Amino acid sequence: MMELGQRGHGIFGRAEPELELGRMDGPNAPLPAPSWKGRVLGGVFFLAALVCVGFSVYNAAHAGGLAGRHGTLTVQRCWVEQGTRNSSDTTVCSGSFRPEDDSAVVRDAELRREHRPGAEVPVQQTGSGYLASGLAETWRWNALFFIAWIVAALGVPFAATGIFPARTQAFAVGARVRGTRAAVVMKYLYIGGAAGTAVCLYLTWIL
């Protein structure tokens, strides 16, 4: 006869599922031990933030006229390029670019923005193409700079703890740094990033 004190086994000698605590899944599962994978994950977020900052500064400098060659692109035709599974469709307009310095006109210059045919768009020539210029465009690219703060904040808890969590445990890792200096850094990155992004998008809208 089975003794009442023998818990954890059913009639057929198999472990009862509710007692297999080591196999618990979800956000309440025990977090893994710190490892280099967690540090690398935090570094990936920081690297992505740096890429956003570089992209923002480069494009904002051109949109603001601080770099590149200024001119006007007269739109002749537009079409839609089909996106991939991970990206949306993009409208591309083509036309003639007339530089402000009266140098040779560039035919079939392309601008990735929707415009009506015949529109004369102020643009800046970059090393890889053309960008719409002006204050509104400059602030739009500045918003990406502050979005980079938010991306960096996402990597703080992983870099600080070294924990590489399961997909459902990301918020649990964030809670692990609560009350530490890392939490303060993460808080100000979130607040500064959100406030800066909101201001930039507002200025883009009203200009």
PDB file of C-alpha atoms in Angstrom:
ATOM      1  CA  MET A   1       0.000   0.000   0.000  1.00  0.00           C
ATOM      2  CA  MET A   2       1.303   3.499  -0.904  1.00  0.00           C
ATOM      3  CA  GLU A   3       2.125   5.607   2.120  1.00  0.00           C
ATOM      4  CA  LEU A   4       0.364   8.955   2.408  1.00  0.00           C
ATOM      5  CA  GLY A   5       3.697  10.695   3.032  1.00  0.00           C
ATOM      6  CA  GLN A   6       5.021   9.713  -0.412  1.00  0.00           C
ATOM      7  CA  ARG A   7       4.110  12.796  -2.409  1.00  0.00           C
ATOM      8  CA  GLY A   8       5.120  13.589  -5.916  1.00  0.00           C
ATOM      9  CA  HIS A   9       4.206  10.225  -7.533  1.00  0.00           C
ATOM     10  CA  GLY A  10       0.941   9.015  -8.952  1.00  0.00           C
ATOM     11  CA  ILE A  11      -0.403   5.514  -9.117  1.00  0.00           C
ATOM     12  CA  PHE A  12       1.904   4.564 -11.939  1.00  0.00           C
ATOM     13  CA  GLY A  13       5.041   6.012 -10.312  1.00  0.00           C
ATOM     14  CA  ARG A  14       5.222   9.095 -12.498  1.00  0.00           C
ATOM     15  CA  ALA A  15       5.791  12.589 -11.125  1.00  0.00           C
ATOM     16  CA  GLU A  16       2.675  14.693 -10.745  1.00  0.00           C
ATOM     17  CA  PRO A  17       2.832  17.755 -13.069  1.00  0.00           C
ATOM     18  CA  GLU A  18       1.854  20.256 -10.385  1.00  0.00           C
ATOM     19  CA  LEU A  19       4.903  19.329  -8.314  1.00  0.00           C
ATOM     20  CA  GLU A  20       7.484  19.735 -11.097  1.00  0.00           C
ATOM     21  CA  LEU A  21       8.394  23.259 -10.065  1.00  0.00           C
ATOM     22  CA  GLY A  22      11.695  23.187 -11.908  1.00  0.00           C
ATOM     23  CA  ARG A  23       9.827  23.164 -15.226  1.00  0.00           C
ATOM     24  CA  MET A  24       7.766  26.289 -14.523  1.00  0.00           C
ATOM     25  CA  ASP A  25       7.477  28.598 -17.511  1.00  0.00           C
ATOM     26  CA  GLY A  26       6.394  32.238 -17.907  1.00  0.00           C
ATOM     27  CA  PRO A  27       7.311  35.486 -16.153  1.00  0.00           C
ATOM     28  CA  ASN A  28       7.152  33.832 -12.702  1.00  0.00           C
ATOM     29  CA  ALA A  29       9.780  31.235 -13.570  1.00  0.00           C
ATOM     30  CA  PRO A  30      13.159  31.502 -11.810  1.00  0.00           C
ATOM     31  CA  LEU A  31      15.532  33.769 -13.730  1.00  0.00           C
ATOM     32  CA  PRO A  32      18.718  32.258 -15.178  1.00  0.00           C
ATOM     33  CA  ALA A  33      22.075  32.970 -13.576  1.00  0.00           C
ATOM     34  CA  PRO A  34      24.105  35.938 -14.890  1.00  0.00           C
ATOM     35  CA  SER A  35      26.232  35.123 -17.949  1.00  0.00           C
ATOM     36  CA  TRP A  36      28.064  36.774 -20.813  1.00  0.00           C
ATOM     37  CA  LYS A  37      24.940  36.354 -22.953  1.00  0.00           C
ATOM     38  CA  GLY A  38      23.064  38.891 -20.849  1.00  0.00           C
ATOM     39  CA  ARG A  39      25.903  41.415 -21.160  1.00  0.00           C
ATOM     40  CA  VAL A  40      25.996  40.886 -24.907  1.00  0.00           C
ATOM     41  CA  LEU A  41      22.224  41.407 -25.130  1.00  0.00           C
ATOM     42  CA  GLY A  42      22.606  44.727 -23.317  1.00  0.00           C
ATOM     43  CA  GLY A  43      25.459  45.626 -25.655  1.00  0.00           C
ATOM     44  CA  VAL A  44      23.267  44.902 -28.682  1.00  0.00           C
ATOM     45  CA  PHE A  45      20.728  47.471 -27.459  1.00  0.00           C
ATOM     46  CA  PHE A  46      23.514  50.019 -26.888  1.00  0.00           C
ATOM     47  CA  LEU A  47      24.907  49.360 -30.361  1.00  0.00           C
ATOM     48  CA  ALA A  48      21.449  49.799 -31.899  1.00  0.00           C
ATOM     49  CA  ALA A  49      21.116  53.090 -30.020  1.00  0.00           C
ATOM     50  CA  LEU A  50      24.450  54.303 -31.412  1.00  0.00           C
ATOM     51  CA  VAL A  51      23.337  53.401 -34.939  1.00  0.00           C
ATOM     52  CA  CYS A  52      20.149  55.428 -34.420  1.00  0.00           C
ATOM     53  CA  VAL A  53      22.178  58.389 -33.136  1.00  0.00           C
ATOM     54  CA  GLY A  54      24.545  58.262 -36.111  1.00  0.00           C
ATOM     55  CA  PHE A  55      21.678  57.970 -38.579  1.00  0.00           C
ATOM     56  CA  SER A  56      19.872  60.853 -36.871  1.00  0.00           C
ATOM     57  CA  VAL A  57      22.869  63.206 -36.820  1.00  0.00           C
ATOM     58  CA  TYR A  58      23.817  62.442 -40.432  1.00  0.00           C
ATOM     59  CA  ASN A  59      20.339  63.010 -41.843  1.00  0.00           C
ATOM     60  CA  ALA A  60      19.493  65.976 -39.599  1.00  0.00           C
ATOM     61  CA  ALA A  61      22.709  67.714 -40.682  1.00  0.00           C
ATOM     62  CA  HIS A  62      21.754  67.279 -44.322  1.00  0.00           C
ATOM     63  CA  ALA A  63      18.093  68.198 -43.835  1.00  0.00           C
ATOM     64  CA  GLY A  64      19.186  71.348 -41.992  1.00  0.00           C
ATOM     65  CA  GLY A  65      21.593  72.370 -44.760  1.00  0.00           C
ATOM     66  CA  LEU A  66      24.748  71.852 -42.696  1.00  0.00           C
ATOM     67  CA  ALA A  67      26.056  69.175 -45.062  1.00  0.00           C
ATOM     68  CA  GLY A  68      25.534  68.149 -48.658  1.00  0.00           C
ATOM     69  CA  ARG A  69      24.480  70.245 -51.641  1.00  0.00           C
ATOM     70  CA  HIS A  70      21.217  72.177 -51.593  1.00  0.00           C
ATOM     71  CA  GLY A  71      18.848  72.406 -54.514  1.00  0.00           C
ATOM     72  CA  THR A  72      15.329  71.793 -55.807  1.00  0.00           C
ATOM     73  CA  LEU A  73      13.919  68.526 -57.104  1.00  0.00           C
ATOM     74  CA  THR A  74      11.073  68.909 -59.606  1.00  0.00           C
ATOM     75  CA  VAL A  75       8.931  65.782 -59.345  1.00  0.00           C
ATOM     76  CA  GLN A  76       8.020  64.118 -62.635  1.00  0.00           C
ATOM     77  CA  ARG A  77       6.609  60.762 -61.580  1.00  0.00           C
ATOM     78  CA  CYS A  78       6.074  58.610 -58.500  1.00  0.00           C
ATOM     79  CA  TRP A  79       5.628  54.905 -57.871  1.00  0.00           C
ATOM     80  CA  VAL A  80       5.353  52.465 -54.986  1.00  0.00           C
ATOM     81  CA  GLU A  81       8.111  49.980 -54.239  1.00  0.00           C
ATOM     82  CA  GLN A  82       6.797  46.800 -52.687  1.00  0.00           C
ATOM     83  CA  GLY A  83       8.180  46.127 -49.235  1.00  0.00           C
ATOM     84  CA  THR A  84       9.427  42.842 -47.853  1.00  0.00           C
ATOM     85  CA  ARG A  85       7.819  40.799 -45.096  1.00  0.00           C
ATOM     86  CA  ASN A  86       9.576  42.970 -42.481  1.00  0.00           C
ATOM     87  CA  SER A  87       9.097  46.385 -44.118  1.00  0.00           C
ATOM     88  CA  SER A  88       6.216  48.386 -45.539  1.00  0.00           C
ATOM     89  CA  ASP A  89       5.756  49.726 -49.066  1.00  0.00           C
ATOM     90  CA  THR A  90       7.706  52.887 -49.939  1.00  0.00           C
ATOM     91  CA  THR A  91       6.693  55.695 -52.297  1.00  0.00           C
ATOM     92  CA  VAL A  92       9.534  56.878 -54.532  1.00  0.00           C
ATOM     93  CA  CYS A  93       9.425  60.015 -56.662  1.00  0.00           C
ATOM     94  CA  SER A  94      11.769  60.785 -59.521  1.00  0.00           C
ATOM     95  CA  GLY A  95      12.577  64.084 -61.173  1.00  0.00           C
ATOM     96  CA  SER A  96      15.224  66.658 -62.045  1.00  0.00           C
ATOM     97  CA  PHE A  97      17.536  68.012 -59.358  1.00  0.00           C
ATOM     98  CA  ARG A  98      18.696  71.569 -59.931  1.00  0.00           C
ATOM     99  CA  PRO A  99      21.545  72.487 -57.548  1.00  0.00           C
ATOM    100  CA  GLU A 100      21.523  75.902 -55.920  1.00  0.00           C
ATOM    101  CA  ASP A 101      25.118  76.529 -57.049  1.00  0.00           C
ATOM    102  CA  ASP A 102      23.981  76.494 -60.726  1.00  0.00           C
ATOM    103  CA  SER A 103      25.979  73.371 -61.523  1.00  0.00           C
ATOM    104  CA  ALA A 104      24.709  70.732 -63.932  1.00  0.00           C
ATOM    105  CA  VAL A 105      21.135  69.480 -63.516  1.00  0.00           C
ATOM    106  CA  VAL A 106      20.850  65.856 -62.381  1.00  0.00           C
ATOM    107  CA  ARG A 107      18.230  63.841 -64.245  1.00  0.00           C
ATOM    108  CA  ASP A 108      16.240  60.997 -62.679  1.00  0.00           C
ATOM    109  CA  ALA A 109      17.077  62.020 -59.115  1.00  0.00           C
ATOM    110  CA  GLU A 110      15.025  59.962 -56.654  1.00  0.00           C
ATOM    111  CA  LEU A 111      13.407  61.026 -53.401  1.00  0.00           C
ATOM    112  CA  ARG A 112      11.766  58.529 -51.043  1.00  0.00           C
ATOM    113  CA  ARG A 113       8.731  60.598 -50.192  1.00  0.00           C
ATOM    114  CA  GLU A 114       5.265  60.970 -51.704  1.00  0.00           C
ATOM    115  CA  HIS A 115       4.719  64.177 -53.737  1.00  0.00           C
ATOM    116  CA  ARG A 116       2.446  65.184 -56.575  1.00  0.00           C
ATOM    117  CA  PRO A 117       3.960  65.411 -60.074  1.00  0.00           C
ATOM    118  CA  GLY A 118       5.162  68.937 -60.805  1.00  0.00           C
ATOM    119  CA  ALA A 119       5.948  69.737 -57.168  1.00  0.00           C
ATOM    120  CA  GLU A 120       9.217  71.556 -56.500  1.00  0.00           C
ATOM    121  CA  VAL A 121      10.719  70.075 -53.348  1.00  0.00           C
ATOM    122  CA  PRO A 122      13.685  71.634 -51.482  1.00  0.00           C
ATOM    123  CA  VAL A 123      16.195  68.839 -51.051  1.00  0.00           C
ATOM    124  CA  GLN A 124      19.743  68.220 -49.958  1.00  0.00           C
ATOM    125  CA  GLN A 125      22.037  65.964 -51.934  1.00  0.00           C
ATOM    126  CA  THR A 126      23.812  63.411 -49.715  1.00  0.00           C
ATOM    127  CA  GLY A 127      26.443  60.829 -50.411  1.00  0.00           C
ATOM    128  CA  SER A 128      23.778  58.215 -51.148  1.00  0.00           C
ATOM    129  CA  GLY A 129      20.834  60.155 -52.565  1.00  0.00           C
ATOM    130  CA  TYR A 130      18.527  63.037 -51.735  1.00  0.00           C
ATOM    131  CA  LEU A 131      16.699  64.136 -48.593  1.00  0.00           C
ATOM    132  CA  ALA A 132      13.879  66.635 -48.226  1.00  0.00           C
ATOM    133  CA  SER A 133      15.241  69.671 -46.364  1.00  0.00           C
ATOM    134  CA  GLY A 134      13.795  72.286 -44.040  1.00  0.00           C
ATOM    135  CA  LEU A 135      13.094  72.804 -40.340  1.00  0.00           C
ATOM    136  CA  ALA A 136      10.292  70.250 -40.190  1.00  0.00           C
ATOM    137  CA  GLU A 137      12.497  67.574 -41.749  1.00  0.00           C
ATOM    138  CA  THR A 138      15.359  68.444 -39.414  1.00  0.00           C
ATOM    139  CA  TRP A 139      13.184  67.987 -36.322  1.00  0.00           C
ATOM    140  CA  ARG A 140      11.799  64.748 -37.716  1.00  0.00           C
ATOM    141  CA  TRP A 141      15.305  63.307 -37.862  1.00  0.00           C
ATOM    142  CA  ASN A 142      16.103  64.740 -34.423  1.00  0.00           C
ATOM    143  CA  ALA A 143      13.282  62.587 -33.032  1.00  0.00           C
ATOM    144  CA  LEU A 144      15.324  59.515 -33.924  1.00  0.00           C
ATOM    145  CA  PHE A 145      18.113  60.807 -31.656  1.00  0.00           C
ATOM    146  CA  PHE A 146      15.800  60.663 -28.640  1.00  0.00           C
ATOM    147  CA  ILE A 147      14.322  57.327 -29.696  1.00  0.00           C
ATOM    148  CA  ALA A 148      17.888  56.056 -29.346  1.00  0.00           C
ATOM    149  CA  TRP A 149      17.709  56.949 -25.627  1.00  0.00           C
ATOM    150  CA  ILE A 150      14.736  54.624 -25.226  1.00  0.00           C
ATOM    151  CA  VAL A 151      16.538  51.841 -27.092  1.00  0.00           C
ATOM    152  CA  ALA A 152      19.552  52.259 -24.786  1.00  0.00           C
ATOM    153  CA  ALA A 153      17.285  52.155 -21.727  1.00  0.00           C
ATOM    154  CA  LEU A 154      15.980  48.761 -22.831  1.00  0.00           C
ATOM    155  CA  GLY A 155      19.508  47.361 -22.649  1.00  0.00           C
ATOM    156  CA  VAL A 156      20.386  48.713 -19.184  1.00  0.00           C
ATOM    157  CA  PRO A 157      18.850  45.906 -17.064  1.00  0.00           C
ATOM    158  CA  PHE A 158      20.485  43.173 -19.150  1.00  0.00           C
ATOM    159  CA  ALA A 159      23.901  44.830 -19.103  1.00  0.00           C
ATOM    160  CA  ALA A 160      23.640  45.500 -15.349  1.00  0.00           C
ATOM    161  CA  THR A 161      22.489  42.016 -14.299  1.00  0.00           C
ATOM    162  CA  GLY A 162      24.064  39.851 -17.000  1.00  0.00           C
ATOM    163  CA  ILE A 163      20.822  37.880 -17.226  1.00  0.00           C
ATOM    164  CA  PHE A 164      19.719  36.548 -20.611  1.00  0.00           C
ATOM    165  CA  PRO A 165      16.002  35.891 -20.018  1.00  0.00           C
ATOM    166  CA  ALA A 166      13.374  33.874 -21.773  1.00  0.00           C
ATOM    167  CA  ARG A 167      11.059  35.863 -24.013  1.00  0.00           C
ATOM    168  CA  THR A 168       8.380  36.182 -21.324  1.00  0.00           C
ATOM    169  CA  GLN A 169      10.822  37.249 -18.579  1.00  0.00           C
ATOM    170  CA  ALA A 170      12.129  40.579 -19.927  1.00  0.00           C
ATOM    171  CA  PHE A 171      10.050  42.647 -17.481  1.00  0.00           C
ATOM    172  CA  ALA A 172      11.205  40.443 -14.603  1.00  0.00           C
ATOM    173  CA  VAL A 173      14.828  41.359 -15.407  1.00  0.00           C
ATOM    174  CA  GLY A 174      13.864  45.028 -15.344  1.00  0.00           C
ATOM    175  CA  ALA A 175      12.342  44.576 -11.898  1.00  0.00           C
ATOM    176  CA  ARG A 176      15.569  42.944 -10.674  1.00  0.00           C
ATOM    177  CA  VAL A 177      17.458  46.278 -10.910  1.00  0.00           C
ATOM    178  CA  ARG A 178      14.791  48.240  -9.032  1.00  0.00           C
ATOM    179  CA  GLY A 179      16.335  50.549  -6.432  1.00  0.00           C
ATOM    180  CA  THR A 180      19.818  50.434  -7.970  1.00  0.00           C
ATOM    181  CA  ARG A 181      21.842  53.056  -9.826  1.00  0.00           C
ATOM    182  CA  ALA A 182      21.056  51.214 -13.063  1.00  0.00           C
ATOM    183  CA  ALA A 183      17.349  51.793 -12.424  1.00  0.00           C
ATOM    184  CA  VAL A 184      17.972  55.538 -12.051  1.00  0.00           C
ATOM    185  CA  VAL A 185      19.879  55.631 -15.350  1.00  0.00           C
ATOM    186  CA  MET A 186      17.139  53.635 -17.067  1.00  0.00           C
ATOM    187  CA  LYS A 187      14.438  55.951 -15.671  1.00  0.00           C
ATOM    188  CA  TYR A 188      16.072  59.132 -16.951  1.00  0.00           C
ATOM    189  CA  LEU A 189      16.792  57.585 -20.332  1.00  0.00           C
ATOM    190  CA  TYR A 190      13.114  56.676 -20.686  1.00  0.00           C
ATOM    191  CA  ILE A 191      11.882  60.089 -19.518  1.00  0.00           C
ATOM    192  CA  GLY A 192      14.386  62.069 -21.594  1.00  0.00           C
ATOM    193  CA  GLY A 193      13.826  59.911 -24.663  1.00  0.00           C
ATOM    194  CA  ALA A 194      10.033  60.084 -24.499  1.00  0.00           C
ATOM    195  CA  ALA A 195       9.975  63.849 -23.817  1.00  0.00           C
ATOM    196  CA  GLY A 196      12.514  64.624 -26.537  1.00  0.00           C
ATOM    197  CA  THR A 197      10.704  62.484 -29.094  1.00  0.00           C
ATOM    198  CA  ALA A 198       7.366  64.123 -28.287  1.00  0.00           C
ATOM    199  CA  VAL A 199       8.809  67.656 -28.640  1.00  0.00           C
ATOM    200  CA  CYS A 200      10.524  66.839 -31.943  1.00  0.00           C
ATOM    201  CA  LEU A 201       7.404  65.267 -33.440  1.00  0.00           C
ATOM    202  CA  TYR A 202       5.305  68.220 -32.289  1.00  0.00           C
ATOM    203  CA  LEU A 203       7.697  70.685 -33.956  1.00  0.00           C
ATOM    204  CA  THR A 204       7.651  68.540 -37.098  1.00  0.00           C
ATOM    205  CA  TRP A 205       3.861  68.762 -37.130  1.00  0.00           C
ATOM    206  CA  ILE A 206       3.535  72.530 -36.628  1.00  0.00           C
ATOM    207  CA  LEU A 207       6.401  73.678 -38.887  1.00  0.00           C
TER     208      LEU A 207
END
